[in-house]
Coordinates of C-alpha atoms in Angstrom, one line a residue:
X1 CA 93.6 131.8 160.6
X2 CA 95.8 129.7 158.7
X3 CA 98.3 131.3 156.7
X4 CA 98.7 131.6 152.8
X5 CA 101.0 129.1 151.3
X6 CA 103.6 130.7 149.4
X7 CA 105.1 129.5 146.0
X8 CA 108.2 127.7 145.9
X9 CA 110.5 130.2 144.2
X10 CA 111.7 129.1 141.0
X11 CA 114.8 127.5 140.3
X12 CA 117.4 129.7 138.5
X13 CA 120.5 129.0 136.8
X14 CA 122.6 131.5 139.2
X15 CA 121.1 128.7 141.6
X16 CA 122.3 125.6 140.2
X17 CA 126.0 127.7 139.1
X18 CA 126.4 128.1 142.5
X19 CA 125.7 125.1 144.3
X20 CA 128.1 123.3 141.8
X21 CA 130.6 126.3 142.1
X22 CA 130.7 126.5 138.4
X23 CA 129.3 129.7 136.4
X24 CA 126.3 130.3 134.7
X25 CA 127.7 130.2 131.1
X26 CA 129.2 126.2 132.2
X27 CA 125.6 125.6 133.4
X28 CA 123.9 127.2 129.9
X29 CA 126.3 124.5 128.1
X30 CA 125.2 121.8 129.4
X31 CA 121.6 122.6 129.3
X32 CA 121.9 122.8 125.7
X33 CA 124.0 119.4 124.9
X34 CA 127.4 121.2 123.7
X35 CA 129.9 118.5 123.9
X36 CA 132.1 121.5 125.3
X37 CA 131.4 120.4 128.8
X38 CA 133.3 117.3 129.9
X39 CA 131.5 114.2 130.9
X40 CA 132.4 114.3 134.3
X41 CA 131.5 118.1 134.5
X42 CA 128.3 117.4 133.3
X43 CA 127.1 114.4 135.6
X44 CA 127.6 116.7 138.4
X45 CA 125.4 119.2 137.3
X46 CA 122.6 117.2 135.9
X47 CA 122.3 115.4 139.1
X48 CA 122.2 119.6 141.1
X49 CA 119.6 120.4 138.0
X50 CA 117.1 117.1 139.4
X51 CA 118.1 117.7 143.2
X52 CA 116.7 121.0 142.9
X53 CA 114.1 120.3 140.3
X54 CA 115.4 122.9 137.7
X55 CA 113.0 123.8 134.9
X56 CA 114.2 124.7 131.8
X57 CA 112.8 127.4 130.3
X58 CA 112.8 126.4 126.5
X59 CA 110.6 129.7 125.6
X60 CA 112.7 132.4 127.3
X61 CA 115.9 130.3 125.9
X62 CA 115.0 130.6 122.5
X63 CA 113.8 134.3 122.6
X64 CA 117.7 135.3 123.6
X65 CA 119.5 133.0 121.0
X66 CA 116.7 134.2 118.7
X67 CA 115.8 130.6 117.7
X68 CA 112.9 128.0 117.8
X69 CA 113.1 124.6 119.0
X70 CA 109.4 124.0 117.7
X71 CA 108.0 122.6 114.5
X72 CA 104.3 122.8 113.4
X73 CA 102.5 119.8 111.7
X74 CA 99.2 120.2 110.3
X75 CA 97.1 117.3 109.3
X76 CA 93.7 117.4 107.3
X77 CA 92.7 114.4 108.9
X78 CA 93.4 113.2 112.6
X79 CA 91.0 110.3 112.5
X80 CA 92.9 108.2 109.8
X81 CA 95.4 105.7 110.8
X82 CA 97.5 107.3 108.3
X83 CA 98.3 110.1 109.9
X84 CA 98.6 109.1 113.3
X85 CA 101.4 107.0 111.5
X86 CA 102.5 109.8 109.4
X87 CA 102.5 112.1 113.0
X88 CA 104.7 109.4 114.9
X89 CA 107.1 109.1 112.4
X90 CA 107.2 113.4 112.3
X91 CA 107.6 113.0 116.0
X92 CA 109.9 110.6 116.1
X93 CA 112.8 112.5 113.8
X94 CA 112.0 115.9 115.0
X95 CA 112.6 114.5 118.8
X96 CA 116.0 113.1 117.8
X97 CA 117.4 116.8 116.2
X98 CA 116.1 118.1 119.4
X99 CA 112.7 119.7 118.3
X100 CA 109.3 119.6 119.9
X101 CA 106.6 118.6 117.4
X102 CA 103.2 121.0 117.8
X103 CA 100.5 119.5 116.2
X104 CA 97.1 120.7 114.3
X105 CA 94.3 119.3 112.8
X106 CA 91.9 120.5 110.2
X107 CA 89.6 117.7 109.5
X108 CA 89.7 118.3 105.7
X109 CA 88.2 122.4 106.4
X110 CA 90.4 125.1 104.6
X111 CA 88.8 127.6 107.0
X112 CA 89.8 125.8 110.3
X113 CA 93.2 125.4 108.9
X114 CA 94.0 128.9 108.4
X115 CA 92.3 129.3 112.2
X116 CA 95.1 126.4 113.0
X117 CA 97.9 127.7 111.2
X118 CA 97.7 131.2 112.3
X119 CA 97.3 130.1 115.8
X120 CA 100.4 128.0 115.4
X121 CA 101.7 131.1 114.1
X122 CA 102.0 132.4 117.2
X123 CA 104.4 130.1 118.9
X124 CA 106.5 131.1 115.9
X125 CA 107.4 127.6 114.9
X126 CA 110.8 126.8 113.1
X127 CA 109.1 125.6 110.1
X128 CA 105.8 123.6 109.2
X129 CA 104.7 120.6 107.7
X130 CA 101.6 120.7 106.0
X131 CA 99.3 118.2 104.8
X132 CA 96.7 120.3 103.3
X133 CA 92.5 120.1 103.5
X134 CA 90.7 119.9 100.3
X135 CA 89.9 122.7 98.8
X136 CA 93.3 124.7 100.0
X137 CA 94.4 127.6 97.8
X138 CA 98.1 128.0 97.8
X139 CA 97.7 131.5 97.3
X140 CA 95.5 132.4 100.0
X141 CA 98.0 129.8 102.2
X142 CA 101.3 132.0 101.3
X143 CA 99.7 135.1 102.4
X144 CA 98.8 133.4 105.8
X145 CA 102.5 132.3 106.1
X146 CA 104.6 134.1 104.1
X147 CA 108.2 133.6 102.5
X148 CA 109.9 133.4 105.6
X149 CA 108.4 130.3 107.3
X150 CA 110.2 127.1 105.9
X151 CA 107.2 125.2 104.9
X152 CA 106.7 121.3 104.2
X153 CA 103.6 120.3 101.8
X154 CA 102.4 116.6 102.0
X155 CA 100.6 114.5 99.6
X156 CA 98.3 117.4 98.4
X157 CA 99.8 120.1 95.7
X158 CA 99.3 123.8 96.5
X159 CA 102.1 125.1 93.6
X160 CA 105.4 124.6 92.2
X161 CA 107.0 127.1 95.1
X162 CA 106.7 124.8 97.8
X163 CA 108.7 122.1 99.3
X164 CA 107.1 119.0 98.4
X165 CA 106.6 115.4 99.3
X166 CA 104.6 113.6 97.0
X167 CA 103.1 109.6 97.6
X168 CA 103.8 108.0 93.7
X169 CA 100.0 108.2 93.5
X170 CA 100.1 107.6 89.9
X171 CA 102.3 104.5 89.5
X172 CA 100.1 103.0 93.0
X173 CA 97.0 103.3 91.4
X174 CA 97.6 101.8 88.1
X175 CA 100.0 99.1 89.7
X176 CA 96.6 98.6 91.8
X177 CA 94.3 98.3 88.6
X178 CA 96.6 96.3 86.3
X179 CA 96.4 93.5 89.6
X180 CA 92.6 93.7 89.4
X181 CA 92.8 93.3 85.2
X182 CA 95.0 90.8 86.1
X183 CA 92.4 88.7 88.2
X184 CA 90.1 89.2 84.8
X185 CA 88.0 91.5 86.1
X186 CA 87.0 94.5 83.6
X187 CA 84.4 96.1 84.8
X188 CA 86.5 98.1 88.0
X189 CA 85.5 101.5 89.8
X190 CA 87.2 104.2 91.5
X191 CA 85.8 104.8 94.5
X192 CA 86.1 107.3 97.5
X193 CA 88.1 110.9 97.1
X194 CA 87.3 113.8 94.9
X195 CA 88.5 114.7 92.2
X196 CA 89.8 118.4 92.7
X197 CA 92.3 116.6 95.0
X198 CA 95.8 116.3 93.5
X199 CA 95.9 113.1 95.1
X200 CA 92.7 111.7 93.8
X201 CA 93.3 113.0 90.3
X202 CA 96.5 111.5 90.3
X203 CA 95.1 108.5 91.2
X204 CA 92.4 108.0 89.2
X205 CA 95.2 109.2 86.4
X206 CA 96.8 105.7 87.0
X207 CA 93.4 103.8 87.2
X208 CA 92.4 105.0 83.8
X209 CA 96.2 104.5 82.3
X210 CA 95.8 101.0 83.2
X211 CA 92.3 100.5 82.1
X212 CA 93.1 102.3 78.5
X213 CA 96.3 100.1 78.4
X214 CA 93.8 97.5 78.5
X215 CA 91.0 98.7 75.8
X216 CA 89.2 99.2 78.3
X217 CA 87.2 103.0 78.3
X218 CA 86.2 104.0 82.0
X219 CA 82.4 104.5 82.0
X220 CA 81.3 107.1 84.3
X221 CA 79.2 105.4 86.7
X222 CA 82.5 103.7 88.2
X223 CA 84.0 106.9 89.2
X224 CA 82.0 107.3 92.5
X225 CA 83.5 110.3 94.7
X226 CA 82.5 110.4 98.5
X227 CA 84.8 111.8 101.5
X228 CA 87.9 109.8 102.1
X229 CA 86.6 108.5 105.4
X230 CA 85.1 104.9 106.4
X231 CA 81.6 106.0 107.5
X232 CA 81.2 108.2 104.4
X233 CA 82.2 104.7 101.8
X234 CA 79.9 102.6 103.8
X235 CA 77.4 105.0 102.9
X236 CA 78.4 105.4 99.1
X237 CA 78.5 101.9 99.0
X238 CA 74.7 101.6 97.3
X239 CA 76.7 104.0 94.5
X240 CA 78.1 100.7 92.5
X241 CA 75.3 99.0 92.0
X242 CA 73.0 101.7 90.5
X243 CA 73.2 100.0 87.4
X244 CA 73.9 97.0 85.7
X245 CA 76.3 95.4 84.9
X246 CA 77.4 96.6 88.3
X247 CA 81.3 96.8 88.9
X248 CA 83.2 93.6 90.0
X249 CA 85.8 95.3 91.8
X250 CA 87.2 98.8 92.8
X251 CA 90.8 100.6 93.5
X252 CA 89.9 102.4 96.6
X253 CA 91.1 105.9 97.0
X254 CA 92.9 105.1 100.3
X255 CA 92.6 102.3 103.1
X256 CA 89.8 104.0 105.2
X257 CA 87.7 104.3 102.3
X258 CA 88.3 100.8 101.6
X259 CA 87.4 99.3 104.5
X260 CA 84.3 101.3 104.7
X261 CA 83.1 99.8 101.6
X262 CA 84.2 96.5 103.1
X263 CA 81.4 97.5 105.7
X264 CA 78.6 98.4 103.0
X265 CA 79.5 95.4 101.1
X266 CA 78.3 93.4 104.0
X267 CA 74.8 95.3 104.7
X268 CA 74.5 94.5 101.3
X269 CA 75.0 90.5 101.5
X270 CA 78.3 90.8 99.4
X271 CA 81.7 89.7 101.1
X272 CA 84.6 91.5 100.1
X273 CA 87.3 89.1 98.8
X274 CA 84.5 86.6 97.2
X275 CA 81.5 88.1 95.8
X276 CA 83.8 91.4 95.1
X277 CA 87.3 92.5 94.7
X278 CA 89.1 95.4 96.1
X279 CA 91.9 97.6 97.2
X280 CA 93.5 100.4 99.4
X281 CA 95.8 102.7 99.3
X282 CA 98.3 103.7 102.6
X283 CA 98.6 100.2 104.2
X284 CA 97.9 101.0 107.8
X285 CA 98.2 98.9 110.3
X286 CA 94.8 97.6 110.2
X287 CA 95.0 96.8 106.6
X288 CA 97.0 93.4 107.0
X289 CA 94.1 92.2 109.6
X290 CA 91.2 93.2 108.6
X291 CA 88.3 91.0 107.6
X292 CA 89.3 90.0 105.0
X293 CA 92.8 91.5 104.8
X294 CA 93.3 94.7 102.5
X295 CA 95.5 94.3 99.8
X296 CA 96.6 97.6 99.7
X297 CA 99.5 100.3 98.3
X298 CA 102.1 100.1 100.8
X299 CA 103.4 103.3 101.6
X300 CA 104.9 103.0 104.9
X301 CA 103.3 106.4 106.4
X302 CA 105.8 106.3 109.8
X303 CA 108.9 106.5 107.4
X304 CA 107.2 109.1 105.2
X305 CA 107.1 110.7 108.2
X306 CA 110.5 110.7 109.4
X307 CA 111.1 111.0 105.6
X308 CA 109.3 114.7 106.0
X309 CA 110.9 115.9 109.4
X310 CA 114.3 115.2 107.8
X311 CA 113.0 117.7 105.0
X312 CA 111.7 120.6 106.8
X313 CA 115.3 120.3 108.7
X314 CA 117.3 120.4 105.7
X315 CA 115.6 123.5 104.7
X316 CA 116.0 124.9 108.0
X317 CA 120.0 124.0 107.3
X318 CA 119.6 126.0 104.1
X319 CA 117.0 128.3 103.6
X320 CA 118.1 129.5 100.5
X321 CA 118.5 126.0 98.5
X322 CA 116.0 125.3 96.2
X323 CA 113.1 124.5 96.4
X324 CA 112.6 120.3 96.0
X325 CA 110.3 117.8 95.2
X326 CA 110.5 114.7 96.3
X327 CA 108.1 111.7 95.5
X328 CA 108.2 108.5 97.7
X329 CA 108.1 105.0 96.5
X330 CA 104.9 102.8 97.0
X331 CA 104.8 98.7 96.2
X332 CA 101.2 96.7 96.1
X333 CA 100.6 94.0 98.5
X334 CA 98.5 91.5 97.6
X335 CA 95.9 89.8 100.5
X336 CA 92.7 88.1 100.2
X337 CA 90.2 91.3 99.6
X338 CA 91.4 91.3 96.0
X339 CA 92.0 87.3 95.1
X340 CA 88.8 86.5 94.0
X341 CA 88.5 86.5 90.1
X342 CA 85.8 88.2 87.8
X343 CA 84.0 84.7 87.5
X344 CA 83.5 84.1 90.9
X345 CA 81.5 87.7 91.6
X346 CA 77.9 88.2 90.5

């Protein structure tokens, strides 16, 4: 009979203290990066902690000096470019202060995310950044988190008592129109969002202000709402041209929904940057070579990232500061899905 294999032990840090002949509290110190130890100190125990494969026990670590090296992030939707963007920016400055980024996804459900965030919860992250579903209550959302957990909100308002990072929805949209007026088109939609989003009423708030600067009244019919996702504008698409005169162009809620009209356009025989004008809103990746490419609201979601890591740290500096909102530039860039004027389309 063959006998049971037994577990290697684990690795502790009496082990490693001793084979260096140093003591534990040394060992501790250079576990956790204090530039106490001296360089030549250190070497010599990093290369004992890989000889005998020491595991670091992050958890356990954190439980005695009664602090967490985690942070939560909470998207509403992991499917758009713009947040995996958004996420590896997160990443990126929470990795370099020496956090570990734990990530959540809501898919644009208010239910699932108080299913995500209270799981998350559990881990008892250092703080959270939150880039809320549709149709969160802020009130409902406090109560779930309380005072106590430094929280980040993205994009999406929940209240005045939140930390707050805000894209200059306003000034993007109507910087977006006035280059659509500017190609003479005056018939132009808003398409994709809905409108109990801060977001999307902030940006339909510069779409009209530019229309109205203009003399030009929006007419109903251009305002189509759908989900903010590609698949659900391709299938809004048929939504422009209910009437006539049909709109010759549109200002896209965001980049997804803008290429997914790009997609109904075509089912439809129209071509996007000839027969009718649009734009985006994020400028992801994709925008700059897609078919034709997006002229767009530039954002630059990996620095807004970063940009929000570096705020959920401040506050965990200094949790009694007050609470800030900060609202993060955007520029247009002009490509070919926009260039074609109002004569040109049908």
């Amino acid at each position: 009979m063959t006998p049971p294999v037994r577990a290697r032990a684990r690795v502790t840090l009496a082990d490693i203290a001793s084979a260096c002949d140093l003591s534990r509290a040394t060992i501790s110190l250079v576990l956790r990066g204090s530039p106490l130890v001296n360089a030549e100190t250190r070497a010599r125990v990093e290369a004992e902690l890989k000889r005998q494969r020491y595991v670091y026990h992050r958890g356990a670590a954190n439980l005695r000096r009664n602090v967490s090296s985690t942070v939560a992030l909470v998207i509403n939707d992991l499917s758009n470019p713009f947040f995996a963007e958004f996420a590896a920016g997160v990443d990126e400055a929470l990795g370099a202060a020496g956090y570990v980024t734990l990530l959540g996804s809501t898919g644009e459900s208010a239910e699932r995310q108080q299913t995500v965030l209270a799981s998350l919860l559990e881990h008892d992250p250092a703080g959270i950044i939150l880039s809320p579903a549709e149709g969160s209550d802020g009130a409902r959302l406090r109560g779930l988190l309380g005072v106590h957990t430094p929280t980040l909100v993205f994009n999406r308002e929940l209240g005045t008592d939140w930390d707050f990072l805000s894209l200059d929805n306003v000034r993007g949209a109507r910087m977006a129109t006035e280059h659509l007026l500017a190609q003479g088109h005056r018939r132009i939609a808003f398409f994709g969002g809905h409108q109990d989003s801060s977001s999307c009423h902030q940006r339909r708030e510069g779409y009209r202000d530019a229309l109205i600067a203009a003399g030009i009244t929006p007419e109903p019919q251009w305002l189509v709402e759908c989900a903010p996702t590609r698949l659900e504008a391709a299938r809004q698409t048929g939504a422009l041209f209910v009437r006539d005169p049909a709109p010759t162009a549109a200002v896209c809620y965001n980049d997804a929904v803008a290429l997914g009209l790009m997609a109904g356009l075509a089912t439809r025989g129209r071509r996007a940057g000839q027969d009718f004008a649009l734009t985006g809103f994020d400028d992801i990746p994709e925008a700059a070579v897609s078919a034709p490419p997006l002229t767009t609201i530039a954002v630059d979601p990996r620095a807004r990232g970063r940009q929000a890591a570096e705020l959920i740290l401040q506050r965990l500096r200094d949790p009694s500061a007050t609470v800030a909102t900060v609202v993060a530039p955007v520029q247009l860039q002009v490509r070919a899905s926009s260039t074609t004027t109002a004569e040109a389309t049908p």
